[in-house]
């Protein structure tokens, strides 16, 4: 997983002084943006690229994409050489895809759990509010001392009965 496919040590002018491939020593590579950035000595650079854009010298690399890393070798604040490492990026990209899928899965699952919990909370609150509303309406219709219907509730019940009798046209 992420095995190293090629290692090269290049001087600042791009000339290869060491490599794991025979016949590359002394060959000069064109200066790329990543190689130039490593020459500044500020930090290493890493890029995932197609094999055709890998910048590796010698025979082609046996993979579809590579992780190219340049590490500056610095002495007394001066870059003496740059080490280039090419790794097989296919397993790394597969791990990233798995990680991305797992993050989406966890996010969706957490969203569903949160939605279910909110549903239960709101349902409970709605039940409690309905019960309190019914108790409040009942309290407005009953006398607190005797528990019987009060005057306004009786008048309202009588008005409803009269209205029903008129609409049904039934004798009372």
Tab-separated table of C-alpha atoms in Angstrom:
chain	number	residue	atom	x	y	z
A	1	UNK	CA	0.000	0.000	0.000
A	2	UNK	CA	1.624	3.236	-1.146
A	3	UNK	CA	4.796	1.419	-2.136
A	4	UNK	CA	7.733	3.446	-3.366
A	5	UNK	CA	8.161	3.152	-7.132
A	6	UNK	CA	11.185	5.411	-7.652
A	7	UNK	CA	13.693	7.484	-5.676
A	8	UNK	CA	16.020	10.087	-7.180
A	9	UNK	CA	18.458	12.578	-5.702
A	10	UNK	CA	18.863	15.659	-7.898
A	11	UNK	CA	21.159	18.646	-7.672
A	12	UNK	CA	19.646	22.145	-7.904
A	13	UNK	CA	20.413	22.222	-11.649
A	14	UNK	CA	18.203	19.120	-12.135
A	15	UNK	CA	21.069	16.640	-12.669
A	16	UNK	CA	20.432	13.234	-11.071
A	17	UNK	CA	23.249	12.080	-8.789
A	18	UNK	CA	21.590	8.959	-7.366
A	19	UNK	CA	18.599	6.799	-8.205
A	20	UNK	CA	17.202	3.360	-7.561
A	21	UNK	CA	17.149	2.880	-11.371
A	22	UNK	CA	20.390	2.124	-13.175
A	23	UNK	CA	21.295	4.371	-16.088
A	24	UNK	CA	19.619	7.487	-14.702
A	25	UNK	CA	22.669	8.861	-12.928
A	26	UNK	CA	23.843	12.001	-14.681
A	27	UNK	CA	20.568	12.533	-16.564
A	28	UNK	CA	19.042	15.979	-16.233
A	29	UNK	CA	15.368	16.552	-15.526
A	30	UNK	CA	13.525	19.681	-16.532
A	31	UNK	CA	12.736	22.000	-13.653
A	32	UNK	CA	9.080	21.836	-12.629
A	33	UNK	CA	7.106	24.071	-10.279
A	34	UNK	CA	7.224	21.476	-7.472
A	35	UNK	CA	10.971	20.920	-7.892
A	36	UNK	CA	11.547	24.695	-7.902
A	37	UNK	CA	9.435	25.054	-4.753
A	38	UNK	CA	11.539	22.401	-3.031
A	39	UNK	CA	14.682	24.314	-4.085
A	40	UNK	CA	13.526	27.277	-1.985
A	41	UNK	CA	14.100	25.056	1.053
A	42	UNK	CA	10.981	26.242	2.819
A	43	UNK	CA	9.227	22.869	2.783
A	44	UNK	CA	8.679	19.624	0.954
A	45	UNK	CA	6.153	19.415	-1.865
A	46	UNK	CA	3.759	16.589	-2.679
A	47	UNK	CA	1.464	16.179	-5.670
A	48	UNK	CA	-0.728	13.397	-6.994
A	49	UNK	CA	-0.355	13.203	-10.779
A	50	UNK	CA	-0.847	10.891	-13.718
A	51	UNK	CA	2.136	8.707	-14.511
A	52	UNK	CA	2.724	10.665	-17.731
A	53	UNK	CA	3.208	13.882	-15.688
A	54	UNK	CA	5.249	12.244	-12.930
A	55	UNK	CA	8.578	13.955	-13.801
A	56	UNK	CA	10.425	10.728	-12.979
A	57	UNK	CA	13.382	9.917	-15.201
A	58	UNK	CA	13.934	6.523	-16.766
A	59	UNK	CA	11.411	3.809	-17.548
A	60	UNK	CA	7.731	4.550	-17.012
A	61	UNK	CA	6.232	3.832	-13.625
A	62	UNK	CA	3.960	0.787	-13.325
A	63	UNK	CA	0.805	2.541	-12.113
A	64	UNK	CA	-1.853	4.915	-13.368
A	65	UNK	CA	-1.175	7.709	-10.856
A	66	UNK	CA	1.657	8.589	-8.505
A	67	UNK	CA	2.227	10.610	-5.372
A	68	UNK	CA	5.317	12.703	-6.171
A	69	UNK	CA	7.210	14.162	-3.209
A	70	UNK	CA	10.255	16.444	-3.273
A	71	UNK	CA	12.292	16.857	-0.078
A	72	UNK	CA	15.063	19.483	0.015
A	73	UNK	CA	18.403	18.491	1.599
A	74	UNK	CA	19.596	21.641	3.375
A	75	UNK	CA	22.977	22.394	4.956
A	76	UNK	CA	23.808	25.794	6.465
A	77	UNK	CA	20.615	27.253	5.004
A	78	UNK	CA	21.549	26.183	1.459
A	79	UNK	CA	19.758	23.511	-0.587
A	80	UNK	CA	22.382	20.994	-1.680
A	81	UNK	CA	20.032	18.525	-3.361
A	82	UNK	CA	16.431	17.473	-3.633
A	83	UNK	CA	15.232	13.935	-2.988
A	84	UNK	CA	12.342	12.877	-5.209
A	85	UNK	CA	10.132	9.991	-4.113
A	86	UNK	CA	7.402	8.516	-6.329
A	87	UNK	CA	4.792	6.312	-4.657
A	88	UNK	CA	1.897	4.357	-6.105
A	89	UNK	CA	-1.092	6.668	-5.506
A	90	UNK	CA	-3.778	4.130	-6.413
A	91	UNK	CA	-3.988	2.600	-2.882
A	92	UNK	CA	-3.797	6.065	-1.318
A	93	UNK	CA	-6.645	7.331	-3.512
A	94	UNK	CA	-8.663	4.187	-2.731
A	95	UNK	CA	-8.203	4.855	0.999
A	96	UNK	CA	-9.315	8.459	0.479
A	97	UNK	CA	-12.422	7.255	-1.364
A	98	UNK	CA	-13.182	4.823	1.479
A	99	UNK	CA	-12.660	7.589	4.022
A	100	UNK	CA	-14.908	9.964	2.055
A	101	UNK	CA	-17.613	7.275	1.837
A	102	UNK	CA	-17.346	6.605	5.583
A	103	UNK	CA	-17.608	10.321	6.391
A	104	UNK	CA	-20.735	10.616	4.232
A	105	UNK	CA	-22.184	7.488	5.838
A	106	UNK	CA	-21.539	8.774	9.365
A	107	UNK	CA	-22.941	12.201	8.483
A	108	UNK	CA	-26.121	10.772	6.974
A	109	UNK	CA	-26.566	8.384	9.909
A	110	UNK	CA	-26.068	11.204	12.409
A	111	UNK	CA	-28.588	13.325	10.494
A	112	UNK	CA	-31.161	10.522	10.566
A	113	UNK	CA	-30.635	9.926	14.292
A	114	UNK	CA	-30.923	13.666	14.987
A	115	UNK	CA	-34.109	13.863	12.889
A	116	UNK	CA	-35.639	10.920	14.772
A	117	UNK	CA	-34.724	12.394	18.172
A	118	UNK	CA	-36.181	15.775	17.157
A	119	UNK	CA	-39.345	14.036	15.948
A	120	UNK	CA	-39.720	12.354	19.355
A	121	UNK	CA	-39.041	15.600	21.219
A	122	UNK	CA	-41.552	17.599	19.150
A	123	UNK	CA	-44.154	14.846	19.352
A	124	UNK	CA	-43.802	14.767	23.144
A	125	UNK	CA	-44.017	18.559	23.318
A	126	UNK	CA	-47.088	18.573	21.068
A	127	UNK	CA	-48.816	15.984	23.280
A	128	UNK	CA	-48.037	17.993	26.394
A	129	UNK	CA	-49.270	21.240	24.810
A	130	UNK	CA	-52.497	19.542	23.646
A	131	UNK	CA	-53.089	18.171	27.160
A	132	UNK	CA	-52.441	21.580	28.726
A	133	UNK	CA	-54.726	23.299	26.175
A	134	UNK	CA	-57.528	20.839	26.926
A	135	UNK	CA	-57.048	21.398	30.668
A	136	UNK	CA	-57.086	25.170	30.168
A	137	UNK	CA	-60.293	25.060	28.096
A	138	UNK	CA	-61.887	22.748	30.650
A	139	UNK	CA	-60.822	25.118	33.434
A	140	UNK	CA	-62.529	28.051	31.697
A	141	UNK	CA	-65.797	26.109	31.487
A	142	UNK	CA	-65.943	24.818	35.085
A	143	UNK	CA	-66.448	26.462	38.408
A	144	UNK	CA	-63.302	25.997	40.482
A	145	UNK	CA	-65.199	25.523	43.744
A	146	UNK	CA	-67.941	23.092	42.703
A	147	UNK	CA	-66.463	21.572	39.513
A	148	UNK	CA	-69.778	22.075	37.693
A	149	UNK	CA	-70.184	23.966	34.441
A	150	UNK	CA	-70.208	27.728	34.875
A	151	UNK	CA	-72.744	30.181	33.471
A	152	UNK	CA	-70.945	30.951	30.178
A	153	UNK	CA	-70.414	27.236	29.438
A	154	UNK	CA	-74.112	26.552	30.051
A	155	UNK	CA	-75.182	29.454	27.787
A	156	UNK	CA	-72.814	28.230	25.056
A	157	UNK	CA	-74.128	24.633	25.318
A	158	UNK	CA	-77.723	25.910	25.147
A	159	UNK	CA	-76.912	28.076	22.084
A	160	UNK	CA	-75.333	25.060	20.346
A	161	UNK	CA	-78.399	22.908	21.089
A	162	UNK	CA	-80.762	25.571	19.710
A	163	UNK	CA	-78.642	25.948	16.544
A	164	UNK	CA	-78.623	22.180	16.003
A	165	UNK	CA	-82.380	22.006	16.467
A	166	UNK	CA	-82.934	24.726	13.876
A	167	UNK	CA	-80.706	23.078	11.264
A	168	UNK	CA	-82.117	19.600	11.758
A	169	UNK	CA	-85.707	20.893	11.763
A	170	UNK	CA	-86.580	18.249	14.316
A	171	UNK	CA	-89.217	19.105	16.949
A	172	UNK	CA	-87.836	19.650	20.410
